CSV table of N, CA and C in Angstrom, one decimal:
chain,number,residue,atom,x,y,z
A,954,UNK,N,29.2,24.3,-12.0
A,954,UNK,CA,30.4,23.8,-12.6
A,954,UNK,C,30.2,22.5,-13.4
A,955,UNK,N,30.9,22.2,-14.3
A,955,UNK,CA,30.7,21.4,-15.0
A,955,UNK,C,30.7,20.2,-14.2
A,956,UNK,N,30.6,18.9,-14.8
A,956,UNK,CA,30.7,17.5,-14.3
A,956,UNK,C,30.5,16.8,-15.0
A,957,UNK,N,31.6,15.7,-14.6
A,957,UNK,CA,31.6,14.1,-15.8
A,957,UNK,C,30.9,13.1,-14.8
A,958,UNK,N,30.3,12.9,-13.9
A,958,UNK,CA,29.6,12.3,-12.7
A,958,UNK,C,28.4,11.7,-13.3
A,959,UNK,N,29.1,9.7,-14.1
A,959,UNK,CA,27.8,9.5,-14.6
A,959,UNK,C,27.0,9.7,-13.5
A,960,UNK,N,26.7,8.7,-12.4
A,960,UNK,CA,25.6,8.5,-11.5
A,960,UNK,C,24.9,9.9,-11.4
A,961,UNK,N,25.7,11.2,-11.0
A,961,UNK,CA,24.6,12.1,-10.8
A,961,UNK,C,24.1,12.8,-12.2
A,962,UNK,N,25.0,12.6,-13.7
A,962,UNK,CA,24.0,13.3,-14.3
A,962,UNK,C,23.1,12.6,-15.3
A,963,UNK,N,23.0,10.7,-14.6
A,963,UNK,CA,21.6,9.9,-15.0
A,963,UNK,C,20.6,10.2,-14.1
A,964,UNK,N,21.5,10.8,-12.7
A,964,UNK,CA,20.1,10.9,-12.0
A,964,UNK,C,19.6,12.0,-12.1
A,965,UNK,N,20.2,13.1,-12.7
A,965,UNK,CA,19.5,14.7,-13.0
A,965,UNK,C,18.8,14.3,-13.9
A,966,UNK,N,19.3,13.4,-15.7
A,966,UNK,CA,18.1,13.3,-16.0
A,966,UNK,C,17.2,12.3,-15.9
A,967,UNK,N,17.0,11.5,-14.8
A,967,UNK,CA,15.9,11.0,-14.7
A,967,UNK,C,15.0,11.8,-13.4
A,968,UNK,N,15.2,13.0,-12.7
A,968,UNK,CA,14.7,13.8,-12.4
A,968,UNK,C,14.0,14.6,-13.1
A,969,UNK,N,14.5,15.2,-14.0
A,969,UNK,CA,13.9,16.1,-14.7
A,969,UNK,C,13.3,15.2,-16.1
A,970,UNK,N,13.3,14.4,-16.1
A,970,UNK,CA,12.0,13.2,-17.1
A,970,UNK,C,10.9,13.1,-16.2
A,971,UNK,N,11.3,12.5,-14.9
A,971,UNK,CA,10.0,12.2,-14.2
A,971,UNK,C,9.2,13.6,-13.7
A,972,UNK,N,9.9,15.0,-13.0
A,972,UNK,CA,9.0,16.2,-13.3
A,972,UNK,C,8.3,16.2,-14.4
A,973,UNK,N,8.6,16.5,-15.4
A,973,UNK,CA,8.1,16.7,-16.7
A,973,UNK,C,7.0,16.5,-17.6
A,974,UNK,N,7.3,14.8,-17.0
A,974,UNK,CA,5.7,13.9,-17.1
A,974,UNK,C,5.0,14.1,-16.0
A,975,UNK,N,5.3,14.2,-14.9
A,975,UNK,CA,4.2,14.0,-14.4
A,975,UNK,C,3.4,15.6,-14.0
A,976,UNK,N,4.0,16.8,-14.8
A,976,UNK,CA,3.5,17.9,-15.0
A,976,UNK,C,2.7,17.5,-16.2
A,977,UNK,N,2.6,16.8,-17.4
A,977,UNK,CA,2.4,16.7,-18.3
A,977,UNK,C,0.6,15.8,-18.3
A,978,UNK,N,0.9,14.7,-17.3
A,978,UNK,CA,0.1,14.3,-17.3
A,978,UNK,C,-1.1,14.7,-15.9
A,979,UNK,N,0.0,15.5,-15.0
A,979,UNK,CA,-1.4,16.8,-13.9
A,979,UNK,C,-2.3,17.1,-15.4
A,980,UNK,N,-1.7,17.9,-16.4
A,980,UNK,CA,-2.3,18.6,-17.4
A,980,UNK,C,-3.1,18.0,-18.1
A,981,UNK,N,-3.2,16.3,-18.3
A,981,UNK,CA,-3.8,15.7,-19.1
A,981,UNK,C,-3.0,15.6,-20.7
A,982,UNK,N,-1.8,15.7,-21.0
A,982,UNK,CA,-1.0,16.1,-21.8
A,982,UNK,C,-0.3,14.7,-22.0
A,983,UNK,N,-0.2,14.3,-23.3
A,983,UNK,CA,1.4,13.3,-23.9
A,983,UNK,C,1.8,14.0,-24.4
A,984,UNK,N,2.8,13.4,-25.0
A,984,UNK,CA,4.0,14.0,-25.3
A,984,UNK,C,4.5,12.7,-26.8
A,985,UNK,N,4.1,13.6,-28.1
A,985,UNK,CA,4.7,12.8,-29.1
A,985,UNK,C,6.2,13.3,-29.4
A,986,UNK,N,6.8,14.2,-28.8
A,986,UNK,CA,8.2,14.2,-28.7
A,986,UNK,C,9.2,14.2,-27.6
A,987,UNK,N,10.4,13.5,-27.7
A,987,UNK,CA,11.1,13.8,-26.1
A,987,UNK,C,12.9,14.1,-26.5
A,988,UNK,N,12.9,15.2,-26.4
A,988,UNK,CA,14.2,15.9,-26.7
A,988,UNK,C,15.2,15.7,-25.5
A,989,UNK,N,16.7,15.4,-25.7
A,989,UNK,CA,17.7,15.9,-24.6
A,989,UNK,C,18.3,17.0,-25.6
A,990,UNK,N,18.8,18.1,-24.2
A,990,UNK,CA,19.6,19.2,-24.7
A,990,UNK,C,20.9,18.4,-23.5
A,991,UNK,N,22.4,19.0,-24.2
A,991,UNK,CA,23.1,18.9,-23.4
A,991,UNK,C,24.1,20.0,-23.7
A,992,UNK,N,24.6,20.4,-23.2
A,992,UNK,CA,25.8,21.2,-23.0
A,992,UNK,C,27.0,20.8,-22.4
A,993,UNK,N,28.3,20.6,-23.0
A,993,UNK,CA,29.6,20.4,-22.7
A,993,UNK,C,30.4,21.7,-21.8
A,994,UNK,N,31.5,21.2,-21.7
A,994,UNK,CA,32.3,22.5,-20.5
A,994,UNK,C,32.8,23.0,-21.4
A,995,UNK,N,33.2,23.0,-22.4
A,995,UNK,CA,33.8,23.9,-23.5
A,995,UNK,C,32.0,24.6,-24.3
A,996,UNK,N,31.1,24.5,-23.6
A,996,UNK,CA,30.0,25.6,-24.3
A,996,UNK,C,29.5,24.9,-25.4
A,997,UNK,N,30.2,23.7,-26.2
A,997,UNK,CA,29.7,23.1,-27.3
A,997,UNK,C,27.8,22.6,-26.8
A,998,UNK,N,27.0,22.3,-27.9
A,998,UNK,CA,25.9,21.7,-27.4
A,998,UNK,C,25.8,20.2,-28.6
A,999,UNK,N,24.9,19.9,-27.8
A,999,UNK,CA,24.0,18.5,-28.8
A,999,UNK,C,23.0,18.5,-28.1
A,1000,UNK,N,22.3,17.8,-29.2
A,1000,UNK,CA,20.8,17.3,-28.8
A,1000,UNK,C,20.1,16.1,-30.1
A,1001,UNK,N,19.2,15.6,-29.1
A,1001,UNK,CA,18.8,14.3,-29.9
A,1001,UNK,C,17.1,14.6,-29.5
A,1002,UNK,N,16.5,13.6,-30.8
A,1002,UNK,CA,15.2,13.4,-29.9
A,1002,UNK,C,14.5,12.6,-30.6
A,1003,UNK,N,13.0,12.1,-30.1
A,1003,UNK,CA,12.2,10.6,-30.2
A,1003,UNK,C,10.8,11.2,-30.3
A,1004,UNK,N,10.1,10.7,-31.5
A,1004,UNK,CA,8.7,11.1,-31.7
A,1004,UNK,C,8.8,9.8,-31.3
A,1005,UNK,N,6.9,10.0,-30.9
A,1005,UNK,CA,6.1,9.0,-30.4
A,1005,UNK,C,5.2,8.7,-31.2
A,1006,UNK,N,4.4,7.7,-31.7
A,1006,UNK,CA,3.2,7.5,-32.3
A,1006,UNK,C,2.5,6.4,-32.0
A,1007,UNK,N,1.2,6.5,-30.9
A,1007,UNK,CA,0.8,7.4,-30.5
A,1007,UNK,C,1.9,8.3,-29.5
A,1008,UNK,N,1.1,9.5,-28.8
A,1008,UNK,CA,1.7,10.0,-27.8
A,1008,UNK,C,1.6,9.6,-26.6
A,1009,UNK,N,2.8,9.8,-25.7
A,1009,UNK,CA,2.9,8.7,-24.4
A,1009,UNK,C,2.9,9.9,-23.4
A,1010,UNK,N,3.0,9.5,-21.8
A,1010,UNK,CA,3.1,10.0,-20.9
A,1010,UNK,C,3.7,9.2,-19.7
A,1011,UNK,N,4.2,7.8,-20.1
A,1011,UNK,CA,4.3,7.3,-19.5
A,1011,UNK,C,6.0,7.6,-19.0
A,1012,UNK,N,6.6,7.6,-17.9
A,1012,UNK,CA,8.1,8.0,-17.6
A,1012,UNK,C,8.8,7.0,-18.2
A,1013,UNK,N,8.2,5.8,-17.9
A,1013,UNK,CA,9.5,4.4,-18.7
A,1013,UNK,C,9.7,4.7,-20.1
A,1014,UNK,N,8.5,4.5,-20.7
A,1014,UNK,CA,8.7,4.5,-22.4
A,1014,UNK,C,9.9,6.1,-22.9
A,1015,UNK,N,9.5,7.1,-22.2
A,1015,UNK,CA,10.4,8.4,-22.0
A,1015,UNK,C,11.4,8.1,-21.6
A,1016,UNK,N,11.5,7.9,-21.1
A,1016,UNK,CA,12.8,7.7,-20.2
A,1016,UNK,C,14.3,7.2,-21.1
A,1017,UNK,N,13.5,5.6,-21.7
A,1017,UNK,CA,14.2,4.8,-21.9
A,1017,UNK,C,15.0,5.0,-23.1
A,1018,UNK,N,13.7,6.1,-24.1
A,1018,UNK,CA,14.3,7.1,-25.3
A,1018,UNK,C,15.3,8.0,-24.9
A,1019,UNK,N,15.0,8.9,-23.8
A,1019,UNK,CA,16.0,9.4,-23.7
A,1019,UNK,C,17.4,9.3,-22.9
A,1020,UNK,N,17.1,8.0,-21.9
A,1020,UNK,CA,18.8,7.3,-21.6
A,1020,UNK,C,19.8,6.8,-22.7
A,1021,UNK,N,18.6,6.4,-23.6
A,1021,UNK,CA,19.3,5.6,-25.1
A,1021,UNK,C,20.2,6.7,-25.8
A,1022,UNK,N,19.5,8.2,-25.9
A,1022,UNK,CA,19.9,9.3,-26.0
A,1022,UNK,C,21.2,9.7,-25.5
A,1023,UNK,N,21.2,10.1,-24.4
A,1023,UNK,CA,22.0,9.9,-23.2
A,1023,UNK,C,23.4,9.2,-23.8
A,1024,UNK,N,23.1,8.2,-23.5
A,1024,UNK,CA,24.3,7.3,-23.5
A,1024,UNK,C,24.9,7.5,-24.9
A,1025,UNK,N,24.7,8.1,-26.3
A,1025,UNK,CA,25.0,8.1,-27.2
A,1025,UNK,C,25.9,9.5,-27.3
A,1026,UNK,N,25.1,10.9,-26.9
A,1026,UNK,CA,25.7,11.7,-26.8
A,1026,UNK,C,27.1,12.1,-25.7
A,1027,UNK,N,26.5,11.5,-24.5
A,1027,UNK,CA,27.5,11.9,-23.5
A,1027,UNK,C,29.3,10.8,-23.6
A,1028,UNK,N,29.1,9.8,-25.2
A,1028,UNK,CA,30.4,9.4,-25.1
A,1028,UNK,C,31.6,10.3,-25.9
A,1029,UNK,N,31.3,11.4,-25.7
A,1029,UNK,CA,32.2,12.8,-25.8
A,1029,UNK,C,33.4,12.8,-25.2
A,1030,UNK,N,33.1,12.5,-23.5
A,1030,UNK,CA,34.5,12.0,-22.7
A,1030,UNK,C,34.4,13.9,-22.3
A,1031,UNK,N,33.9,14.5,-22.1
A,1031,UNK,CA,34.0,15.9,-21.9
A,1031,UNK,C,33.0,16.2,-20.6
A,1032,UNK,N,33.1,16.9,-19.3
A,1032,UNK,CA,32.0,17.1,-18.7
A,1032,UNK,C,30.6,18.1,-19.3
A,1033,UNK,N,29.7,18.1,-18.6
A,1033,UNK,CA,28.9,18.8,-19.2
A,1033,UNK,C,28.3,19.3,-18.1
A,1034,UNK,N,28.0,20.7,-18.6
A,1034,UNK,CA,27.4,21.7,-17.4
A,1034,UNK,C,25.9,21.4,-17.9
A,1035,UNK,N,25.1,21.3,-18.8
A,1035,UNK,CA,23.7,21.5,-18.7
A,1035,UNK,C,23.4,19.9,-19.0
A,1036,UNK,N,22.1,19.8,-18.9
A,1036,UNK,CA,21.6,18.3,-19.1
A,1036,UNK,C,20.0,19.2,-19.0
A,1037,UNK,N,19.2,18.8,-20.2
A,1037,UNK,CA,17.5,19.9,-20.4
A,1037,UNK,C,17.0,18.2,-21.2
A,1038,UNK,N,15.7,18.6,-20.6
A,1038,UNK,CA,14.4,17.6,-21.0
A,1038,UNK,C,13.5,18.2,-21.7
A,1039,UNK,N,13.0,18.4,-22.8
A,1039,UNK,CA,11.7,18.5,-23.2
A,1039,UNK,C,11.0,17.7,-23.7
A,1040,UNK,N,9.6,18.0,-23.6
A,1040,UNK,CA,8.4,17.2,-23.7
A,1040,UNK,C,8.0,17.6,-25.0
A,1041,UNK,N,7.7,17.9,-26.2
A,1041,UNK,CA,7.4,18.1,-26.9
A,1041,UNK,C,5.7,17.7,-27.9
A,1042,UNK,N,5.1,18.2,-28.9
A,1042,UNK,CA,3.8,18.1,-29.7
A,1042,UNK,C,3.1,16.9,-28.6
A,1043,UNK,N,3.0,18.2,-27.7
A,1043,UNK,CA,1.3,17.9,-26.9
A,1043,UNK,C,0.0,17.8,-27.2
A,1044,UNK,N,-0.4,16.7,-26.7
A,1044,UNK,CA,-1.7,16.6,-27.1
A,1044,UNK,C,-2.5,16.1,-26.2
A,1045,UNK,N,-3.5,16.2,-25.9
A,1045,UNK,CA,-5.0,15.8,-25.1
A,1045,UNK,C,-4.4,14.3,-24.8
A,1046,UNK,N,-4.5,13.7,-23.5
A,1046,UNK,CA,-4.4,12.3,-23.6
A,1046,UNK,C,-5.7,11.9,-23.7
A,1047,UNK,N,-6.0,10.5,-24.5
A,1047,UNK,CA,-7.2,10.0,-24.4
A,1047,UNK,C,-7.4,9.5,-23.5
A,1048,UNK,N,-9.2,9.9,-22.9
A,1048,UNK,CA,-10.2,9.4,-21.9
A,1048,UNK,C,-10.0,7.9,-21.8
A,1049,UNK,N,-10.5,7.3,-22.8
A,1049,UNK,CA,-10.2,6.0,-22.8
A,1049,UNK,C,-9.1,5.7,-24.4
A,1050,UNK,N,-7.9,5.1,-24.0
A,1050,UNK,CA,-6.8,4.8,-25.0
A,1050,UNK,C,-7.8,3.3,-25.9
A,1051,UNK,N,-8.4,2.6,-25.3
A,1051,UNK,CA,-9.0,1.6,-26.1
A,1051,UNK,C,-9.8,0.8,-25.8
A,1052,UNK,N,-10.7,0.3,-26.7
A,1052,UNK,CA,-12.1,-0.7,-25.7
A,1052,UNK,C,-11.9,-2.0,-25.5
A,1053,UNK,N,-10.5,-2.4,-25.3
A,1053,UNK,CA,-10.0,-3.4,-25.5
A,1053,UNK,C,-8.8,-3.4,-25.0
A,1054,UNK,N,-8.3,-3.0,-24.0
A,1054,UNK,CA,-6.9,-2.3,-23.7
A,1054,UNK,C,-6.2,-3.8,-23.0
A,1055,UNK,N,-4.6,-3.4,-23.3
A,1055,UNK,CA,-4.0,-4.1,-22.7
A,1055,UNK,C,-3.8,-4.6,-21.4
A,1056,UNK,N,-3.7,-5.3,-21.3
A,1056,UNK,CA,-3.8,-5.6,-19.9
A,1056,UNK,C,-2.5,-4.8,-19.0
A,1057,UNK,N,-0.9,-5.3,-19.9
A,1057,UNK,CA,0.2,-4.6,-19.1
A,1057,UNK,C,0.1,-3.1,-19.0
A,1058,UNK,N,-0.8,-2.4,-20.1
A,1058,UNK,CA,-0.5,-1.1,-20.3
A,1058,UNK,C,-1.6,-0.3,-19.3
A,1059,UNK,N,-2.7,-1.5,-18.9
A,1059,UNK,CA,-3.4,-1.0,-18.2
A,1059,UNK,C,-3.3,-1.4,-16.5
A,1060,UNK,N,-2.3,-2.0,-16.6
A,1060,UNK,CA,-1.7,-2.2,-14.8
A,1060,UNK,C,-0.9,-1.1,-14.8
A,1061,UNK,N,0.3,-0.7,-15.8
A,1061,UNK,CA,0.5,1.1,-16.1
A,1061,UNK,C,0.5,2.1,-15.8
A,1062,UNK,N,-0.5,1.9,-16.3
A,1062,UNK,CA,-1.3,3.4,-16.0
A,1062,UNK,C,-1.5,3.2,-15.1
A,1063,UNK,N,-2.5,2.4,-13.8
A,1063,UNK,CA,-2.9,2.8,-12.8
A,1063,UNK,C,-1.8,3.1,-11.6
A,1064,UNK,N,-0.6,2.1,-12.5
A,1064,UNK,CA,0.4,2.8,-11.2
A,1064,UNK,C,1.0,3.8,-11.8
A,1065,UNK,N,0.6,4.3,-12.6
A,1065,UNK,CA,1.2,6.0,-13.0
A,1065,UNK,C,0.3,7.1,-11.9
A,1066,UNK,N,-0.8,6.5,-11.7
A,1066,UNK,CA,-2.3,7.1,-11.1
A,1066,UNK,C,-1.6,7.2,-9.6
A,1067,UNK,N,-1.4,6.3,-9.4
A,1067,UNK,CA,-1.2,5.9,-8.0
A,1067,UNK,C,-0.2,7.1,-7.7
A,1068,UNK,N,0.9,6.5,-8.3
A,1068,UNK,CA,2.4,7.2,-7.6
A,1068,UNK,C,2.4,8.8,-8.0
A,1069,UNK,N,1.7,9.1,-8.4
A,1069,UNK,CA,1.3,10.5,-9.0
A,1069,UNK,C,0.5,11.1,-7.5
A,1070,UNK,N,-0.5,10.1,-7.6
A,1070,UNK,CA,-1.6,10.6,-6.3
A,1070,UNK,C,-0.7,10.6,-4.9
A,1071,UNK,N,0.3,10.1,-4.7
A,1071,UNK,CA,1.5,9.7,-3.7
A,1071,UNK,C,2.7,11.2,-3.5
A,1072,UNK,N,2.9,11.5,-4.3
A,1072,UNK,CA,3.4,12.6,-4.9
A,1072,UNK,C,2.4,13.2,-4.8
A,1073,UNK,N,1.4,13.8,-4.8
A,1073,UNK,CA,0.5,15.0,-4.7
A,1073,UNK,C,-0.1,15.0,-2.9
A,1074,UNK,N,0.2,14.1,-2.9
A,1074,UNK,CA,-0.3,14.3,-1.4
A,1074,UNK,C,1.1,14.1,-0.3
A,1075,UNK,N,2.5,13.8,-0.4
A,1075,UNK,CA,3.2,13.6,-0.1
A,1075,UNK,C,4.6,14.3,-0.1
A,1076,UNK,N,4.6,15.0,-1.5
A,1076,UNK,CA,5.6,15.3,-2.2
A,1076,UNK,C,6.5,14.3,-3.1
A,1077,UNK,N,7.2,15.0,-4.1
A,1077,UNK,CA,7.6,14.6,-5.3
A,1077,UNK,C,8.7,13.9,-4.5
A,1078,UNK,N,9.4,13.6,-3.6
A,1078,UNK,CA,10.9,12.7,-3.3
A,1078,UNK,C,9.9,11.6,-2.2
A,1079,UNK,N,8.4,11.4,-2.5
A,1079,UNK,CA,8.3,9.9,-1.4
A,1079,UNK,C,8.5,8.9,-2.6
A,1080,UNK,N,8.2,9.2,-4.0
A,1080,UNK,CA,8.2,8.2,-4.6
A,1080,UNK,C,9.1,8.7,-5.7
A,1081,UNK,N,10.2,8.3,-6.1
A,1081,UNK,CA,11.4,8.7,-7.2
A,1081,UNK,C,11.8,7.4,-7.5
A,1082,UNK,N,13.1,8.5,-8.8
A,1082,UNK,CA,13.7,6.8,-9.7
A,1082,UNK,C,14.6,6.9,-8.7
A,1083,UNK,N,15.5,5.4,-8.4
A,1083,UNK,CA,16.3,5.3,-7.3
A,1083,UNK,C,18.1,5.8,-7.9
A,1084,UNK,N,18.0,6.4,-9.6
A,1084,UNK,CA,18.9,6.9,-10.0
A,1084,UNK,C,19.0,8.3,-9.0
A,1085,UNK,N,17.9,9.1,-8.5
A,1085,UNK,CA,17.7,10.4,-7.8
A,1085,UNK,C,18.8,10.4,-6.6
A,1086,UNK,N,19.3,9.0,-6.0
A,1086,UNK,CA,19.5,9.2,-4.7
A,1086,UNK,C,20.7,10.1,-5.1
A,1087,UNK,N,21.3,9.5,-6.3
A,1087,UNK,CA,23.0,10.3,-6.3
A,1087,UNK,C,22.9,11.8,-6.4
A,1088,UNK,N,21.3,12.4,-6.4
A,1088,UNK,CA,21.4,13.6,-6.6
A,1088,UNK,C,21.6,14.1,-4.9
A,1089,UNK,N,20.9,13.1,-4.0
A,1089,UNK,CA,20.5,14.2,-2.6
A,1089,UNK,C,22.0,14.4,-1.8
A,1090,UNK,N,23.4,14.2,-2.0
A,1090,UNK,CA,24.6,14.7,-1.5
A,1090,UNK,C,25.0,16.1,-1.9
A,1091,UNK,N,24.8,16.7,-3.3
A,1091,UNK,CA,25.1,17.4,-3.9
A,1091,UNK,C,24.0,18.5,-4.2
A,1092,UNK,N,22.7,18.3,-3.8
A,1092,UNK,CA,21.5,19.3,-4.6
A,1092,UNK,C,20.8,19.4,-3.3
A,1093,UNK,N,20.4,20.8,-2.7
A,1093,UNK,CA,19.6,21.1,-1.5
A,1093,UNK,C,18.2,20.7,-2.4
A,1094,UNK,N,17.3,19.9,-1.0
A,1094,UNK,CA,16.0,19.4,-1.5
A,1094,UNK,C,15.1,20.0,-0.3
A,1095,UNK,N,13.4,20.0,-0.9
A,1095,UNK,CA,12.8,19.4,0.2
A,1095,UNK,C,11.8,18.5,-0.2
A,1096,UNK,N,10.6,18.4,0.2
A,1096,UNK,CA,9.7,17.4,-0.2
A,1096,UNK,C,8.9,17.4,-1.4
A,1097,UNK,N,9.2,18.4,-1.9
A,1097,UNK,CA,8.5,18.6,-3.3
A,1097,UNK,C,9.7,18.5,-4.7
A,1098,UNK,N,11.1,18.8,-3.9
A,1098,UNK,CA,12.1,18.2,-4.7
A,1098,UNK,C,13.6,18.8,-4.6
A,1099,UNK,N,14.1,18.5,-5.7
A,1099,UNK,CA,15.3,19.6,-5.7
A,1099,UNK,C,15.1,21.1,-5.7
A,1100,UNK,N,16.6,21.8,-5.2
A,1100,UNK,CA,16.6,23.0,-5.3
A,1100,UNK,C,17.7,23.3,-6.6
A,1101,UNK,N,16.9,23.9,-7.8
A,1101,UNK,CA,17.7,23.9,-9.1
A,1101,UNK,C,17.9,25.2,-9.3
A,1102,UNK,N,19.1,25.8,-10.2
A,1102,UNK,CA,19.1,27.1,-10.9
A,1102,UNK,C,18.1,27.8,-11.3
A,1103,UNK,N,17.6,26.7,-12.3
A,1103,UNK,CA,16.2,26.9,-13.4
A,1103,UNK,C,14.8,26.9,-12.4
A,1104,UNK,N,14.4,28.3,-12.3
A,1104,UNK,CA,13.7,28.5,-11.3
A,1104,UNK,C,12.0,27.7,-11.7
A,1105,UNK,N,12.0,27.3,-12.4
A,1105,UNK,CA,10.8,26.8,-13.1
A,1105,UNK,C,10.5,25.3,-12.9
A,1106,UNK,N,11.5,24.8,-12.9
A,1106,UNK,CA,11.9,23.2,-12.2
A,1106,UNK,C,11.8,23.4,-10.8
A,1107,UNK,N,12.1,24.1,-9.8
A,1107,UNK,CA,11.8,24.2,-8.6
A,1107,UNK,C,10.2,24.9,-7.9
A,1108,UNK,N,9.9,23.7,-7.2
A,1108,UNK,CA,8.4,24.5,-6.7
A,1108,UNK,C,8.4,25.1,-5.9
């Protein structure tokens, strides 16, 4: 059923951003595009989206494109039944990004490494955005995540 519930549908999509990437980057993959789809209760759609250059993988820099997103579309005042993430013009991430790397970008990444490796050995809900909690009253889970419609989002 549809819903106007900001908290739970910032935290669906910051669920389905943080799957996304961090499928993206299991694969070795950025992502020079990051699309929202949305769908309204009257069936209408929109969508927005953010090239990257270079291509990113990181969930913040994602994220923060598509909350900005988010927040532009969803002031409709209408509930919306769908909320969709894509990752879009993938490409190889680089072995090494530079021979001279940033220092912030490279504290970063290691905790992308980390909380990824935390998640692979733990399951995807030990380490989440703390937007997710509004999802666990409303969405059956287990330790690898939500239970979704979209059988492809669910492991």
């Amino acid at each position: 059923p549809p819903t106007a519930d900001p908290p739970f549908l910032r935290g669906m999509l910051d669920y389905l951003l943080a799957r996304a990437a961090l499928e993206a980057r299991g694969r070795g993959l950025s992502a020079g595009l990051a699309r929202l789809h949305l769908r309204y209760g009257d069936f209408s759609s929109a969508e927005a989206s953010r090239r990257f250059d270079p291509p990113v993988d990181d969930d913040a820099i994602l994220g923060e494109a598509l909350r900005d997103a988010f927040e532009k579309l969803s002031g409709r005042r209408m509930p919306l039944r769908l909320v969709g993430v894509e990752l879009g013009r993938l490409t190889a991430s680089p072995a090494q990004a530079s021979l001279f790397p940033d220092p912030d970008a490279e504290r970063r990444r290691r905790l992308l490494q980390s909380t990824d490796a935390i998640r692979e050995r733990f399951g995807f809900r030990a380490v989440r955005p703390g937007t997710t909690l509004a999802l666990d009253q409303r969405l059956d889970h287990d330790r690898d995540g939500y239970r979704l419609r979209t059988p492809c989002l669910t492991r």
